């Protein structure tokens, strides 16, 4: 899809949350990949943290970031699988105003090209809540690349045509 180079690029302020019981900032390759890609695209890293795989902790942190006027978008990595500790989608559903089902559907379609039928184990999802976008990606570096390069790079670019998430931001709180 085309980028309108005559249009103005509007940087998005993005928080990156890695959901993991085992990672630290020193070995968070997926978080590093997201930070590098969003920075290369001209966006602003608003926050970066690692949160344990605990739905209550994730929900609390999401609410804080959603209410932060300096955060337009939250991207999580990790906790989207099917094991007992994978609770990111459940946490996101608890804070969601509106789910964005096409995000997970498109992510799995793109991921299928890379990992085949193993993509069915992903519960990647997205929502909008109180004017803030939340996108949940799996914890692997490959999944983060698929999600950013295949979807978010364009949808978070205000110049992407025919439409993008950024142009909707002023209208997300309409009633």
XYZ file of C-alpha atoms in Angstrom:
175
model
C 0.000 0.000 0.000
C 1.251 3.483 -0.795
C 2.746 6.075 1.489
C 1.755 9.627 0.562
C 5.134 11.365 0.782
C 3.388 14.735 0.395
C 1.507 14.206 3.660
C 2.898 15.100 7.075
C 4.303 12.278 9.218
C 2.858 12.379 12.741
C 4.994 10.479 15.269
C 3.084 8.206 17.642
C 4.102 7.934 21.300
C 4.408 4.191 21.909
C 4.866 2.235 25.136
C 6.476 -1.207 24.815
C 5.603 -3.832 27.424
C 7.294 -7.215 27.454
C 5.210 -9.785 29.293
C 7.550 -12.404 30.760
C 8.489 -14.193 33.967
C 12.028 -14.805 32.733
C 13.272 -11.864 30.665
C 15.123 -8.775 31.785
C 15.970 -5.615 29.848
C 19.399 -7.136 29.225
C 18.004 -10.112 27.257
C 14.696 -8.787 25.909
C 15.373 -9.245 22.191
C 11.720 -8.860 21.185
C 11.408 -5.594 23.104
C 14.702 -4.412 21.605
C 13.388 -5.236 18.120
C 10.197 -3.241 18.691
C 12.088 -0.250 20.094
C 14.517 -0.249 17.168
C 11.766 -0.491 14.568
C 9.500 2.160 16.068
C 12.451 4.518 16.492
C 13.630 3.917 12.909
C 10.098 4.731 11.730
C 10.242 8.109 13.525
C 7.970 7.306 16.470
C 8.678 8.131 20.130
C 9.310 5.500 22.796
C 7.032 6.707 25.603
C 7.824 3.881 28.052
C 9.415 0.465 28.176
C 8.920 -2.156 30.849
C 8.901 -5.826 31.599
C 5.828 -7.131 33.431
C 5.337 -10.590 34.928
C 2.785 -12.966 33.370
C 0.096 -11.945 35.855
C -3.231 -10.665 34.535
C -3.847 -8.301 37.470
C -0.385 -6.711 37.121
C -0.817 -6.366 33.353
C -4.276 -4.796 33.724
C -3.025 -2.320 36.338
C -0.098 -1.242 34.165
C -2.279 -0.973 31.065
C -4.722 1.299 32.925
C -1.847 3.555 34.014
C -0.496 3.807 30.475
C -3.967 4.277 28.949
C -4.541 7.237 31.286
C -1.121 8.760 30.470
C -1.689 11.598 27.988
C 1.849 11.045 26.665
C 1.005 7.511 25.416
C -0.982 7.017 22.190
C -0.314 3.325 21.707
C 0.837 0.305 23.720
C 2.509 -2.683 22.088
C 2.973 -5.792 24.195
C 5.138 -8.771 23.357
C 4.702 -12.120 25.061
C 1.987 -13.999 26.889
C -0.203 -14.646 23.843
C 0.206 -18.418 23.671
C -1.984 -21.150 25.103
C -0.081 -22.212 28.236
C -1.366 -21.591 31.726
C 0.894 -18.549 32.249
C -0.136 -16.883 28.941
C -2.686 -14.281 30.081
C -2.035 -11.213 27.931
C -5.211 -11.538 25.791
C -7.340 -11.994 28.920
C -5.791 -8.878 30.465
C -6.400 -6.882 27.295
C -10.026 -8.020 27.137
C -10.459 -6.713 30.708
C -9.441 -3.178 29.667
C -10.823 -3.108 26.096
C -13.544 -0.735 24.965
C -13.496 -2.125 21.412
C -11.612 -5.135 20.128
C -9.918 -4.917 16.710
C -10.317 -8.524 15.502
C -8.752 -7.885 12.091
C -5.372 -7.321 13.725
C -5.086 -10.864 15.089
C -6.551 -12.332 11.926
C -4.060 -10.506 9.706
C -1.180 -11.278 12.067
C -1.884 -15.024 11.883
C -2.213 -14.849 8.094
C 1.186 -13.137 7.832
C 2.719 -15.473 10.404
C 1.474 -18.521 8.492
C 3.844 -17.559 5.678
C 6.747 -17.766 8.150
C 5.891 -20.579 10.579
C 3.058 -22.458 8.883
C 0.301 -23.982 10.953
C 2.140 -23.226 14.206
C 0.531 -19.779 13.928
C -2.719 -21.229 15.320
C -1.055 -21.196 18.760
C -0.911 -17.384 18.670
C -3.624 -15.330 20.318
C -2.285 -11.996 19.044
C -4.997 -9.383 19.490
C -5.681 -5.658 19.590
C -8.133 -3.165 21.002
C -8.755 0.501 21.566
C -9.436 1.781 25.058
C -10.175 5.356 26.156
C -8.398 6.700 23.071
C -5.344 4.423 23.276
C -4.495 1.576 20.914
C -3.199 -1.691 22.385
C -1.570 -4.356 20.212
C -0.504 -7.718 21.680
C 2.180 -9.645 19.795
C 3.749 -12.997 20.637
C 7.094 -12.972 22.426
C 9.373 -14.243 19.679
C 11.543 -11.849 17.712
C 10.181 -13.296 14.471
C 6.592 -12.620 15.559
C 7.467 -9.056 16.524
C 9.026 -8.530 13.105
C 5.935 -10.004 11.390
C 3.606 -7.784 13.424
C 5.587 -4.582 13.021
C 6.794 -4.990 9.441
C 3.557 -6.497 8.141
C 0.947 -4.383 9.959
C 1.992 -1.747 12.472
C 4.681 0.008 10.422
C 2.015 1.069 7.923
C -1.017 1.416 10.182
C 0.912 3.677 12.577
C 2.161 5.856 9.701
C -0.121 8.863 9.228
C 0.847 8.955 5.536
C -0.345 5.404 4.768
C -3.214 5.278 2.278
C -6.060 4.599 1.899
C -6.366 4.743 5.712
C -4.444 4.234 8.947
C -4.913 4.119 12.718
C -3.256 7.515 13.264
C -5.867 9.486 11.335
C -8.544 7.997 13.617
C -6.855 9.067 16.873
C -8.655 12.434 17.149
C -11.997 10.616 16.855
C -11.427 7.664 19.197
C -13.208 9.333 22.129
C -16.285 10.422 20.139
C -19.686 9.523 21.553
